[in-house]
Amino acid sequence: MSQVILEVTNLSKSYEDIHVLKSISFNVEKGKCFGVLGPNGAGKTTLFSIISGILNKNEGEISINGKSISHEAQLKHGKIGILFNDIGIYEKLTASEFLRFLGVMYDLPEERLEERIRYISNILKLDLSNRTLIEKYSTGMKKKIAFAAAVIHSPDLLLLDEPFESVDAIVTHNIKELIRSYIKEGGTILIASHILQIIEEICDDFIIIDKGKVLLKSNVKELNGINLEQYFVDIISHQEVADEKTY
Amino acid sequence: MRKLIEVMKLFYRVNISYEIRTGAIVKLLLRCLFLLLFITGIAILAFMPNISWISGEELYFYILLFFLSISQYISHFVKNEFNYFYINRFPLKFHEALLLRLVYRNLDITSIACNIIGLIILSIKFAMTFSLLANFLVYILCIQILTEILNISGTKLYKNKKLYILFISLFLILIITFAKLRLFLPNYLLYSIRQQSYGNILGLIGTALLLVGIYKLVYTMDFRLKPGKGFSLNFSFVFELLIKRLAFIDKPLRYLIAKDFILMLRTKKHVFVYCFLLSLTFFSNDVGAENSIFYNLLIAFPVQVCINSFSLDNKGVISIFQTNVNRRNVFLAKNIVSGLLIILLYILFSLIFLIMGGTTFINASKLFLFIIPALFFLLPLCNYLSVTFPLKEGNSGGALFGTINIKSILIYTVISILVLTVFTVLTYFYQNQIFIPFLIVSTGLGYLFYQKSLDKVVKKLNDKEKKIITKLLFSRG
């Protein structure tokens, strides 16, 4: 049986009287790519923020490698890498300055850091000799840099929140390539996206969430040729009808 | 014109309704209270009998600087930040955009009231220095107008290279004819030039042009030239190399210092502090300018930089919180950079004053020595504020709305009073032989206070980490 790296149990979060996450549970196995699908406002970013330790949960348990996430040392010792949608970058640094800075903060030895930077920039086709500030780059380039920053310390678990949003086909291809090589090296990925074809292409397991609830847990192989997009739309519409009836 | 008025009305509607929606009436009242407090204070200061150890002109300067600092601080409370990206949505002509930006940015009611009332009181009390005031206003106006022109001409919509070149040429001419002349002329000649009000005003315009021009050039170049095959000057790289050589400093701390230093240099607003300070060189013979600089460094600078220390990191702050870096080092790095910049600026301006004959070496040195204990007391307070009330910055550098808190006002008031007290004590000790012992004792006490406070502020940061991240990353303001 595969080792479970991330275990989320009955996770709930509310902002004042708005329930953003309602008792969410799922497990992510080591070496797999796990997709979190959901329409806008489903609670994906909140879920990722809580798993990454940025936000506090109200209820529930999250454990990584069997240890509770409230034991924050895990986060601080580089077990997790995060790519948020347009956050987490020092835009007034150059890409090279930012990656080197992060490497030192993660305690990477000099040779290892250089090796990582070379490797990642090669796959992502990042020109680090360029002295342009990150703020002057396009959204796609920023995304690439944020991705490089998320994997610079070779984390065990990588959280990717909408990594393919606002990027062109070439950047999408590069990111997919890095995801595949990361998985090949034994890394685990939790990815949120609403680009369903990509999820279908790179993920093993997935959940569909809407309005803070898990509507479905499944495996891409189990789809047996069913179009994921149609499947997703059907489930969400079905839920909306059910909600209306309840209301 | 009709279009312009409509756009202005729209902006005001958006802002006022936003303030009401977010319960800003209380905050507006607080702003008025704050304003009233300072007007009362300033009135008391202005009408009290002259004090023997402080001249009228000096007092005038401190009060004026105080008002400027306060109006800057007040602007942190309101979302009156003009987002010029909005401008691009409307088909405005260049002059319309400029006017709109100028009007919109300078119409904060409390800031205007603060400045006007303060200046009226001061003009009554110190009628002799009225020309000084007029010159100063010319200077401020020049800076504002020119910066806006360059900012708008720099946007995609109004990109006009010719205008840029014209301004840069103008800077160069004015540097040579006014600023440089004034800086290196012998004292007696300088004095005679100063008597001519036209010369004064032209000099001020020249300085304003020079400073804005240098700033824009430097900012456009991002402190470096593009790397080429041959020799290339790379400021960040040079600084990084320099820092890396300091092997006795912990490696993450070195990188934190380097990062903070680069961020600070690349943040637009600091240039205004430098511009303002440099502008004081024009009054150096009339007032205790080195004292004014000291005062401004320790009021305006901490308010802009230290209190808001995480705002420089803004989105990037997540990088620090996700790593295992020692939080103590984070504050230490921020404080080292702020302190170093204050010290470097002081040295720079003292040198200018010395060349101009505005101060003596002994006076400048005495004041320099006083900066260290003052920093030991001020930085912990600023650290505390940056953790307790983190401020988020907008794209254009101003703090966003929603950050006001009565505690923050009180603490800022304490800082201001503390600096005023320090300043008063300093001025008093200038006349005495106990300056050195006083300095040693206060440095020692300051160091102990700083060390103790560092642990406390780290603990507070650990407790409030989630709130700070939420504020900096997710909140609207």
XYZ file of C-alpha atoms in Angstrom:
724
model
C 0.000 0.000 0.000
C 1.262 3.478 -0.893
C 2.377 5.791 1.840
C -0.014 8.652 2.618
C 1.891 11.926 2.723
C -0.993 14.343 3.334
C -4.054 13.536 5.356
C -6.862 16.057 5.691
C -9.658 15.120 8.097
C -12.897 17.033 8.695
C -11.312 20.366 7.903
C -13.572 23.384 8.415
C -12.971 27.068 8.057
C -15.267 30.044 8.341
C -14.804 33.789 8.094
C -17.244 35.261 10.597
C -20.547 33.673 9.504
C -19.428 32.512 6.069
C -18.475 28.826 5.960
C -15.753 28.520 3.372
C -14.798 24.898 4.065
C -17.202 22.381 5.534
C -15.694 19.234 6.984
C -13.391 18.371 4.105
C -11.490 15.064 4.171
C -9.078 13.452 1.706
C -5.703 11.701 1.546
C -2.831 12.253 -0.848
C -0.416 9.409 -1.554
C 3.302 9.920 -1.880
C 4.583 10.286 -5.419
C 1.170 11.153 -6.858
C -0.357 14.242 -8.359
C -3.653 15.059 -6.661
C -6.066 17.495 -8.240
C -8.515 19.778 -6.439
C -11.196 20.912 -8.841
C -13.890 23.410 -8.240
C -15.547 26.516 -9.634
C -14.460 30.012 -8.573
C -15.133 30.597 -4.884
C -15.287 26.870 -4.104
C -12.723 27.257 -1.316
C -9.615 25.941 -3.115
C -7.306 28.810 -2.172
C -8.498 28.744 1.444
C -7.847 24.998 1.554
C -4.322 25.493 0.213
C -3.682 28.394 2.574
C -4.612 26.249 5.560
C -2.543 23.272 4.418
C 0.432 25.536 3.860
C 0.010 27.056 7.319
C -0.822 30.565 6.123
C -4.319 30.526 7.562
C -5.576 28.891 10.718
C -8.239 26.224 10.522
C -11.338 26.269 12.721
C -11.752 22.524 13.024
C -10.240 19.315 11.724
C -6.813 17.771 11.362
C -4.120 18.027 8.754
C -1.067 15.840 8.926
C 1.966 15.564 6.709
C 3.971 12.367 6.917
C 1.856 11.401 9.878
C 2.681 14.526 11.872
C 0.073 17.163 12.611
C 0.410 20.367 10.601
C -0.014 22.366 13.772
C 3.482 21.158 14.391
C 4.660 24.031 12.215
C 8.266 22.955 12.163
C 7.392 20.848 9.119
C 6.555 23.913 7.126
C 9.547 25.836 8.272
C 11.924 23.035 7.400
C 11.079 22.947 3.796
C 8.703 20.009 3.614
C 6.232 22.052 1.628
C 6.627 24.204 -1.443
C 3.857 26.572 -2.426
C 2.821 28.297 -5.590
C -0.055 30.649 -5.030
C -1.923 32.431 -7.691
C 0.049 35.702 -7.931
C 1.418 35.828 -4.402
C 4.635 35.120 -2.625
C 7.160 36.904 -4.785
C 9.510 39.777 -4.004
C 8.744 41.722 -7.128
C 11.458 44.275 -6.536
C 14.178 41.642 -6.784
C 15.441 40.018 -9.953
C 14.568 36.359 -10.540
C 18.109 35.338 -9.739
C 18.250 37.437 -6.542
C 14.920 36.021 -5.398
C 15.833 32.383 -5.990
C 19.237 32.730 -4.336
C 17.678 34.538 -1.394
C 15.145 31.738 -0.920
C 17.818 29.074 -1.256
C 19.819 30.603 1.583
C 16.695 30.975 3.715
C 16.015 27.264 3.195
C 19.604 26.504 4.248
C 20.626 24.998 0.924
C 24.397 24.584 0.600
C 25.963 26.808 -2.036
C 26.709 24.003 -4.547
C 23.285 22.448 -4.109
C 21.614 25.846 -4.584
C 23.555 26.503 -7.784
C 22.703 23.047 -9.042
C 18.983 23.510 -8.271
C 18.888 26.941 -9.892
C 20.586 25.577 -13.024
C 18.258 22.588 -13.184
C 15.024 24.521 -12.658
C 15.936 27.423 -14.912
C 16.866 24.955 -17.602
C 13.512 23.159 -17.508
C 11.484 26.357 -17.150
C 13.621 28.167 -19.731
C 14.310 30.986 -17.302
C 17.054 33.402 -18.272
C 18.604 34.223 -14.918
C 21.367 36.385 -16.357
C 18.658 38.897 -17.152
C 18.750 41.729 -14.615
C 15.106 42.770 -15.110
C 13.056 43.152 -11.946
C 10.318 40.572 -11.449
C 7.675 43.329 -11.352
C 8.468 44.152 -14.967
C 7.860 40.620 -16.220
C 4.670 39.308 -17.776
C 2.253 37.231 -15.695
C 3.511 34.058 -17.355
C 7.108 34.814 -16.435
C 6.099 35.686 -12.870
C 4.326 32.361 -12.663
C 7.452 30.562 -13.857
C 9.554 32.343 -11.225
C 7.002 31.581 -8.504
C 7.084 27.950 -9.615
C 10.866 27.886 -9.483
C 10.706 29.392 -5.980
C 8.233 26.756 -4.852
C 10.498 23.876 -5.866
C 13.912 25.390 -5.162
C 14.336 23.431 -1.904
C 13.001 20.109 -3.319
C 10.002 19.928 -0.982
C 8.236 16.637 -0.227
C 4.847 18.151 -0.974
C 4.168 20.823 -3.553
C 0.990 22.893 -3.418
C 0.090 24.521 -6.725
C -2.830 26.922 -6.758
C -3.891 27.619 -10.353
C -0.422 27.188 -11.849
C -1.751 27.367 -15.411
C -3.819 30.502 -15.053
C -2.764 33.409 -17.310
C 0.080 31.493 -18.930
C 0.614 30.723 -22.576
C 0.942 27.308 -24.178
C 4.730 27.239 -23.969
C 4.835 28.118 -20.255
C 2.070 25.571 -19.661
C 4.193 22.965 -21.424
C 7.277 23.903 -19.336
C 5.353 23.761 -16.055
C 3.852 20.401 -16.994
C 7.333 19.107 -17.753
C 8.609 20.247 -14.365
C 5.609 18.677 -12.619
C 6.294 15.357 -14.354
C 9.981 15.356 -13.481
C 9.149 16.343 -9.904
C 6.746 13.399 -9.604
C 9.339 11.114 -11.186
C 11.800 12.129 -8.467
C 9.286 10.957 -5.841
C 7.656 14.302 -5.050
C 3.944 14.728 -4.335
C 1.743 17.450 -5.757
C -1.565 18.908 -4.700
C -2.840 21.020 -7.542
C -5.869 23.276 -7.831
C -6.974 24.272 -11.271
C -10.026 24.859 -13.356
C -8.263 23.842 -16.559
C -9.688 20.344 -16.535
C -7.839 18.921 -19.542
C -4.515 19.509 -17.807
C -5.742 17.938 -14.579
C -6.896 14.955 -16.601
C -3.483 14.773 -18.227
C -1.212 15.046 -15.189
C -3.193 13.987 -12.109
C -3.796 10.534 -10.670
C -6.536 11.244 -8.151
C -8.803 14.239 -7.778
C -11.611 15.702 -5.720
C -14.306 18.107 -6.830
C -15.278 20.725 -4.275
C -17.946 23.383 -4.364
C -19.158 25.791 -1.683
C -16.669 24.296 0.744
C -17.863 20.701 0.403
C -16.285 17.683 -1.261
C -18.730 16.566 -3.930
C -16.688 13.719 -5.370
C -13.444 11.820 -4.847
C -12.217 9.891 -7.836
C -9.340 8.621 -9.924
C -8.610 9.796 -13.454
C -8.355 6.166 -14.634
C -11.849 5.494 -13.273
C -13.265 8.001 -15.729
C -12.877 5.372 -18.451
C -12.826 7.842 -21.296
C -15.605 10.063 -19.923
C -14.882 13.696 -20.648
C -13.806 15.288 -17.349
C -15.167 18.697 -18.307
C -18.665 17.316 -18.956
C -18.401 15.196 -15.823
C -17.441 18.268 -13.759
C -20.248 20.435 -15.174
C -22.807 17.666 -14.508
C -21.727 17.245 -10.889
C -21.716 20.972 -10.144
C -25.139 21.505 -11.804
C -26.559 18.486 -10.010
C -25.364 19.930 -6.712
C -26.865 23.339 -7.512
C -30.241 21.733 -8.202
C -30.004 19.761 -4.946
C -29.111 22.947 -3.046
C -32.094 24.789 -4.556
C -34.432 21.970 -3.503
C -33.055 22.027 0.030
C -33.451 25.783 0.127
C -13.264 70.032 -18.717
C -16.689 68.426 -18.273
C -15.114 65.043 -18.672
C -12.491 65.894 -16.094
C -15.085 66.997 -13.531
C -17.092 63.840 -14.131
C -14.061 61.633 -13.605
C -13.170 63.509 -10.415
C -16.713 63.149 -9.134
C -16.553 59.447 -9.844
C -13.319 59.036 -7.909
C -14.695 60.923 -4.944
C -17.925 58.960 -4.988
C -16.004 55.712 -5.008
C -13.804 56.810 -2.148
C -16.434 58.382 0.049
C -18.840 55.503 -0.303
C -15.976 53.120 0.373
C -15.123 54.970 3.578
C -18.720 54.914 4.753
C -19.132 51.234 3.936
C -16.059 50.305 5.936
C -17.103 52.305 8.994
C -14.635 55.030 8.269
C -16.690 57.782 9.933
C -15.134 56.854 13.264
C -11.764 56.849 11.609
C -12.382 60.255 10.088
C -13.328 61.577 13.506
C -10.144 60.134 14.903
C -8.202 61.894 12.203
C -9.839 65.169 13.221
C -8.988 64.483 16.857
C -5.412 63.824 15.888
C -5.363 67.026 13.899
C -6.844 69.038 16.762
C -4.301 67.676 19.209
C -1.418 68.793 17.064
C -2.874 72.158 16.228
C -3.305 72.820 19.933
C 0.238 71.688 20.579
C 1.614 73.808 17.815
C -0.346 76.859 18.937
C 1.085 76.501 22.442
C 4.584 76.173 21.027
C 4.136 79.062 18.645
C 2.807 81.600 21.151
C 4.967 80.769 24.142
C 7.803 83.208 24.951
C 11.116 82.640 23.209
C 13.395 80.131 24.873
C 17.012 81.170 25.223
C 18.628 77.985 23.901
C 16.462 77.594 20.860
C 16.089 80.268 18.206
C 12.814 81.230 16.586
C 13.964 79.965 13.208
C 14.938 76.604 14.614
C 11.621 76.224 16.320
C 9.926 77.218 13.079
C 11.739 74.514 11.223
C 10.992 71.776 13.661
C 7.354 72.707 13.713
C 7.168 72.838 9.948
C 8.852 69.476 9.662
C 6.555 68.107 12.275
C 3.549 69.184 10.244
C 4.948 67.667 7.105
C 5.601 64.389 8.856
C 2.130 64.338 10.325
C 0.406 65.048 7.037
C 2.431 62.218 5.537
C 1.383 59.976 8.371
C -2.266 60.935 8.092
C -2.217 60.041 4.422
C -1.527 56.470 5.525
C -4.996 56.307 7.002
C -7.011 56.988 3.935
C -7.469 55.280 0.652
C -6.851 58.444 -1.296
C -4.067 56.775 -3.178
C -4.462 57.692 -6.789
C -4.295 54.627 -8.908
C -3.247 55.918 -12.286
C -4.144 52.650 -13.925
C -7.709 53.902 -13.644
C -6.763 56.882 -15.713
C -5.927 54.652 -18.644
C -9.540 53.529 -18.777
C -10.668 56.998 -19.772
C -9.753 58.849 -22.941
C -8.123 61.757 -21.101
C -5.669 64.125 -22.677
C -2.264 64.569 -21.109
C -3.071 67.878 -19.366
C -6.383 66.483 -18.085
C -4.651 63.467 -16.627
C -2.012 65.681 -15.024
C -4.545 68.048 -13.496
C -6.659 65.219 -12.223
C -3.715 63.521 -10.643
C -2.475 66.722 -9.032
C -5.878 67.700 -7.677
C -6.763 64.244 -6.538
C -3.522 63.577 -4.728
C -3.465 66.844 -2.844
C -7.019 67.179 -1.688
C -6.964 65.154 1.465
C -8.951 67.403 3.787
C -7.073 66.786 7.003
C -3.675 67.101 5.381
C -4.628 70.424 3.844
C -6.125 71.682 7.097
C -3.074 70.545 9.010
C -0.690 72.371 6.719
C -2.696 75.556 6.249
C -3.533 76.115 9.926
C -0.003 75.259 10.969
C 1.486 77.584 8.413
C -0.871 80.463 9.330
C 0.055 80.181 13.007
C 3.716 79.996 12.155
C 3.546 82.937 9.772
C 1.978 85.102 12.510
C 4.604 84.110 15.021
C 7.597 84.174 12.725
C 6.733 86.827 10.205
C 10.376 87.355 9.342
C 10.732 83.892 7.937
C 7.790 84.189 5.609
C 9.995 84.321 2.521
C 11.554 81.084 3.652
C 8.113 79.561 3.802
C 7.235 80.831 0.328
C 10.435 79.345 -1.052
C 9.728 76.094 0.606
C 6.260 75.912 -0.881
C 7.683 76.630 -4.320
C 10.025 73.724 -3.814
C 7.288 71.321 -2.746
C 5.114 72.401 -5.654
C 7.955 71.900 -8.119
C 8.566 68.393 -6.849
C 4.888 67.519 -7.038
C 4.223 68.894 -10.497
C 7.380 67.497 -12.029
C 6.921 64.079 -10.535
C 3.389 63.920 -11.836
C 4.431 65.036 -15.306
C 7.124 62.396 -15.425
C 4.895 59.720 -13.951
C 2.176 60.319 -16.506
C 4.577 60.688 -19.398
C 6.076 57.395 -18.289
C 2.813 55.484 -18.626
C 2.090 53.511 -21.749
C -0.708 55.848 -22.746
C 1.295 59.054 -22.684
C 4.754 57.747 -23.388
C 6.680 60.660 -24.754
C 10.398 60.238 -25.053
C 10.913 63.799 -26.250
C 9.422 65.164 -23.047
C 11.763 62.988 -21.062
C 14.781 64.186 -22.980
C 13.648 67.802 -22.604
C 13.394 67.465 -18.857
C 16.683 65.691 -18.507
C 18.408 68.446 -20.506
C 16.746 71.024 -18.317
C 18.003 69.247 -15.222
C 21.538 69.338 -16.502
C 21.388 73.058 -17.312
C 19.938 73.883 -13.925
C 22.420 71.711 -12.080
C 25.253 73.673 -13.593
C 23.733 77.132 -13.318
C 22.148 77.011 -9.897
C 22.554 73.988 -7.723
C 26.237 73.430 -8.331
C 27.045 77.127 -8.118
C 25.262 77.464 -4.824
C 26.925 74.416 -3.405
C 30.497 75.481 -4.067
C 30.381 79.249 -3.844
C 32.246 80.821 -0.934
C 30.085 81.718 2.008
C 29.953 85.510 1.509
C 28.883 85.114 -2.130
C 26.338 82.558 -1.155
C 24.924 85.001 1.348
C 24.511 87.738 -1.243
C 22.756 85.361 -3.622
C 20.433 84.337 -0.875
C 19.298 87.905 -0.433
C 17.792 87.863 -3.896
C 14.478 86.122 -3.754
C 14.557 85.263 -7.476
C 17.856 83.517 -7.012
C 16.392 81.584 -4.142
C 13.345 80.453 -6.027
C 15.341 79.533 -9.121
C 17.728 77.596 -6.964
C 14.869 75.721 -5.410
C 13.357 74.924 -8.780
C 16.778 73.777 -9.910
C 17.168 71.484 -6.961
C 13.696 70.096 -7.395
C 14.361 69.414 -11.055
C 17.717 67.939 -10.300
C 16.434 65.602 -7.647
C 13.377 64.433 -9.510
C 15.483 63.996 -12.632
C 18.176 61.974 -10.902
C 15.543 59.921 -9.200
C 13.651 59.172 -12.379
C 16.833 58.301 -14.218
C 18.038 56.041 -11.465
C 14.654 54.459 -11.024
C 14.300 53.829 -14.733
C 17.712 52.226 -14.783
C 16.948 50.226 -11.644
C 20.308 51.161 -10.191
C 22.242 49.298 -12.811
C 23.195 48.990 -16.406
C 22.264 45.953 -18.425
C 24.903 43.245 -18.263
C 26.972 43.147 -21.378
C 30.002 41.290 -22.596
C 32.330 43.917 -21.248
C 32.302 45.793 -17.985
C 28.932 46.388 -16.438
C 27.989 48.191 -13.287
C 25.544 46.229 -11.233
C 24.644 47.875 -7.980
C 22.831 44.909 -6.439
C 25.603 42.557 -7.434
C 28.275 44.807 -5.941
C 26.294 45.108 -2.742
C 25.703 41.361 -2.562
C 29.422 40.730 -2.997
C 30.192 43.227 -0.276
C 27.758 41.627 2.116
C 28.966 38.116 1.309
C 32.470 39.154 2.354
C 31.249 39.910 5.864
C 31.722 36.314 6.952
C 31.323 37.070 10.648
C 27.622 37.756 10.093
C 25.322 34.765 9.977
C 24.650 33.810 6.326
C 20.819 34.117 6.358
C 21.196 37.454 8.152
C 23.561 38.658 5.418
C 21.001 37.735 2.782
C 18.177 39.345 4.714
C 20.179 42.553 4.966
C 21.015 42.440 1.261
C 17.407 41.824 0.302
C 16.065 44.581 2.550
C 18.656 47.007 1.304
C 17.803 46.310 -2.326
C 14.063 46.514 -1.643
C 14.486 49.794 0.134
C 16.565 51.277 -2.653
C 14.033 50.195 -5.214
C 11.075 51.668 -3.386
C 10.046 54.944 -4.928
C 8.904 56.934 -1.949
C 12.229 57.194 -0.163
C 13.494 59.526 -2.766
C 11.092 62.134 -1.412
C 12.663 61.871 2.006
C 16.071 62.403 0.409
C 14.769 65.247 -1.745
C 13.258 66.913 1.249
C 16.386 66.556 3.295
C 18.573 67.841 0.516
C 16.297 70.818 0.076
C 17.243 71.875 3.584
C 20.719 72.645 2.376
C 19.313 75.909 1.067
C 18.512 77.110 4.529
C 21.553 75.810 6.272
C 22.975 79.185 7.301
C 19.705 80.485 8.681
C 18.716 77.647 10.959
C 20.213 74.685 12.751
C 19.839 72.577 9.660
C 21.742 69.599 10.964
C 19.278 69.476 13.834
C 16.356 69.633 11.439
C 17.766 66.750 9.468
C 18.274 64.742 12.597
C 14.694 65.420 13.558
C 13.321 64.532 10.155
C 15.399 61.373 9.905
C 14.108 60.174 13.194
C 10.489 61.105 12.564
C 9.792 60.830 8.869
C 12.092 57.942 8.170
C 10.872 55.531 10.833
C 7.289 56.434 10.035
C 7.827 55.680 6.370
C 10.084 52.683 6.653
C 10.309 51.031 10.016
C 6.714 51.212 11.188
C 5.723 49.777 7.884
C 8.632 47.353 7.742
C 6.775 44.333 6.395
C 5.131 46.392 3.701
C 8.406 46.482 1.834
C 8.197 42.709 1.708
C 4.483 42.809 0.947
C 3.695 39.673 -1.088
C 7.194 38.342 -0.604
C 6.732 38.142 3.154
C 5.382 34.638 2.645
C 8.887 33.569 1.597
C 10.261 34.551 4.974
C 7.469 32.964 6.966
C 7.712 29.692 5.067
C 11.407 29.191 5.692
C 13.167 28.292 8.894
C 14.926 31.634 9.179
C 15.364 33.032 12.669
C 12.707 35.731 13.177
C 15.115 37.700 15.328
C 17.373 37.961 12.285
C 14.491 39.350 10.236
C 14.064 42.295 12.598
C 17.766 42.685 13.052
C 18.272 42.906 9.286
C 15.464 45.424 8.875
C 16.825 47.533 11.720
C 20.402 47.347 10.481
C 19.357 48.534 7.038
C 17.146 51.344 8.389
C 19.838 52.423 10.831
C 22.571 52.304 8.200
C 20.533 54.357 5.776
C 19.791 56.956 8.434
C 23.475 57.142 9.341
C 24.593 57.282 5.695
C 22.100 60.023 4.928
C 23.188 62.000 7.937
C 26.829 61.742 6.889
C 25.962 62.812 3.349
C 23.973 65.844 4.430
C 26.477 66.806 7.110
C 29.173 66.837 4.448
C 27.069 69.125 2.273
C 26.521 71.445 5.231
C 30.184 71.434 6.092
C 31.080 72.434 2.532
C 28.453 75.173 2.623
C 29.571 76.357 6.025
C 26.188 75.602 7.548
C 27.575 73.742 10.526
C 30.792 73.044 12.346
C 32.527 69.684 12.394
C 32.091 69.399 16.164
C 28.358 70.082 16.041
C 27.823 67.636 13.213
C 29.841 64.968 15.040
C 27.978 65.506 18.290
C 24.674 65.058 16.575
C 25.937 62.031 14.695
C 26.920 60.389 17.969
C 23.461 61.058 19.290
C 21.789 59.161 16.452
C 22.954 55.788 17.801
C 21.220 55.875 21.207
C 18.200 57.528 19.594
C 17.948 54.635 17.140
C 18.211 52.105 19.952
C 15.099 53.619 21.490
C 13.167 54.318 18.325
C 13.632 51.119 16.348
C 12.039 48.852 18.996
C 8.949 51.064 18.975
C 8.825 50.887 15.211
C 9.280 47.099 15.293
C 6.412 46.850 17.712
C 4.178 48.904 15.439
C 5.066 46.932 12.332
C 4.022 43.733 14.067
C 0.961 45.105 15.802
C -0.434 47.108 12.915
C 1.086 45.843 9.699
C 0.407 48.142 6.795
C -0.102 46.902 3.305
C 1.153 48.949 0.410
C -0.538 49.580 -2.877
C 1.245 49.421 -6.216
C 2.072 53.076 -6.085
C 3.737 52.854 -2.708
C 1.103 54.294 -0.370
C -0.453 52.322 2.432
C -3.973 51.207 1.747
C -7.049 52.079 3.675
C -8.182 50.128 6.695
C -5.057 50.284 8.770
C -6.039 52.932 11.277
C -6.125 51.933 14.887
C -6.324 54.181 17.927
C -3.417 52.331 19.519
C -1.330 52.993 16.442
C -2.091 56.714 16.711
C -1.187 56.750 20.371
C 2.063 54.906 19.799
C 2.981 57.194 16.961
C 2.230 60.164 19.218
C 4.497 58.627 21.865
C 7.249 58.247 19.277
C 6.821 61.853 18.203
C 6.892 63.132 21.766
C 9.899 60.947 22.504
C 11.782 62.335 19.544
C 10.832 65.881 20.477
C 12.033 65.225 24.024
C 15.260 63.682 22.786
C 15.719 66.628 20.520
C 15.063 69.148 23.294
C 17.443 67.353 25.630
C 20.014 67.217 22.874
C 19.754 70.938 22.220
C 20.139 71.568 25.940
C 23.196 69.345 26.261
C 24.869 71.151 23.413
C 25.584 73.880 25.883
C 27.013 71.594 28.523
C 30.023 69.481 29.342
C 27.945 66.489 30.342
C 27.095 65.665 26.729
C 29.577 62.775 26.465
C 28.591 61.004 29.732
C 24.951 61.500 28.790
C 25.647 59.935 25.421
C 27.457 56.912 26.889
C 24.740 56.246 29.445
C 21.936 56.618 26.919
C 23.733 54.350 24.411
C 24.126 51.667 27.069
C 20.537 51.926 28.195
C 19.362 52.033 24.595
C 21.312 48.885 23.732
C 19.805 46.988 26.667
C 16.343 48.219 25.769
C 16.828 47.158 22.160
C 18.046 43.664 23.067
C 15.129 43.085 25.415
C 12.615 44.441 22.958
C 13.884 42.210 20.157
C 12.892 39.041 22.011
C 9.507 40.493 22.839
C 8.783 41.593 19.300
C 9.801 38.157 17.938
C 7.371 36.544 20.363
C 4.697 38.943 19.218
C 5.484 38.169 15.584
C 5.136 34.435 16.246
C 1.764 35.039 17.895
C 0.527 37.336 15.163
C 2.103 35.678 12.140
C -1.178 34.482 10.642
C -2.787 37.883 11.104
C 0.143 39.650 9.486
C 0.188 37.316 6.501
C -3.564 37.632 6.093
C -3.266 41.402 6.252
C -0.422 41.623 3.780
C -1.616 39.005 1.343
C -5.350 38.716 1.468
C -6.884 41.866 2.890
C -8.015 44.701 0.668
C -6.270 47.143 2.915
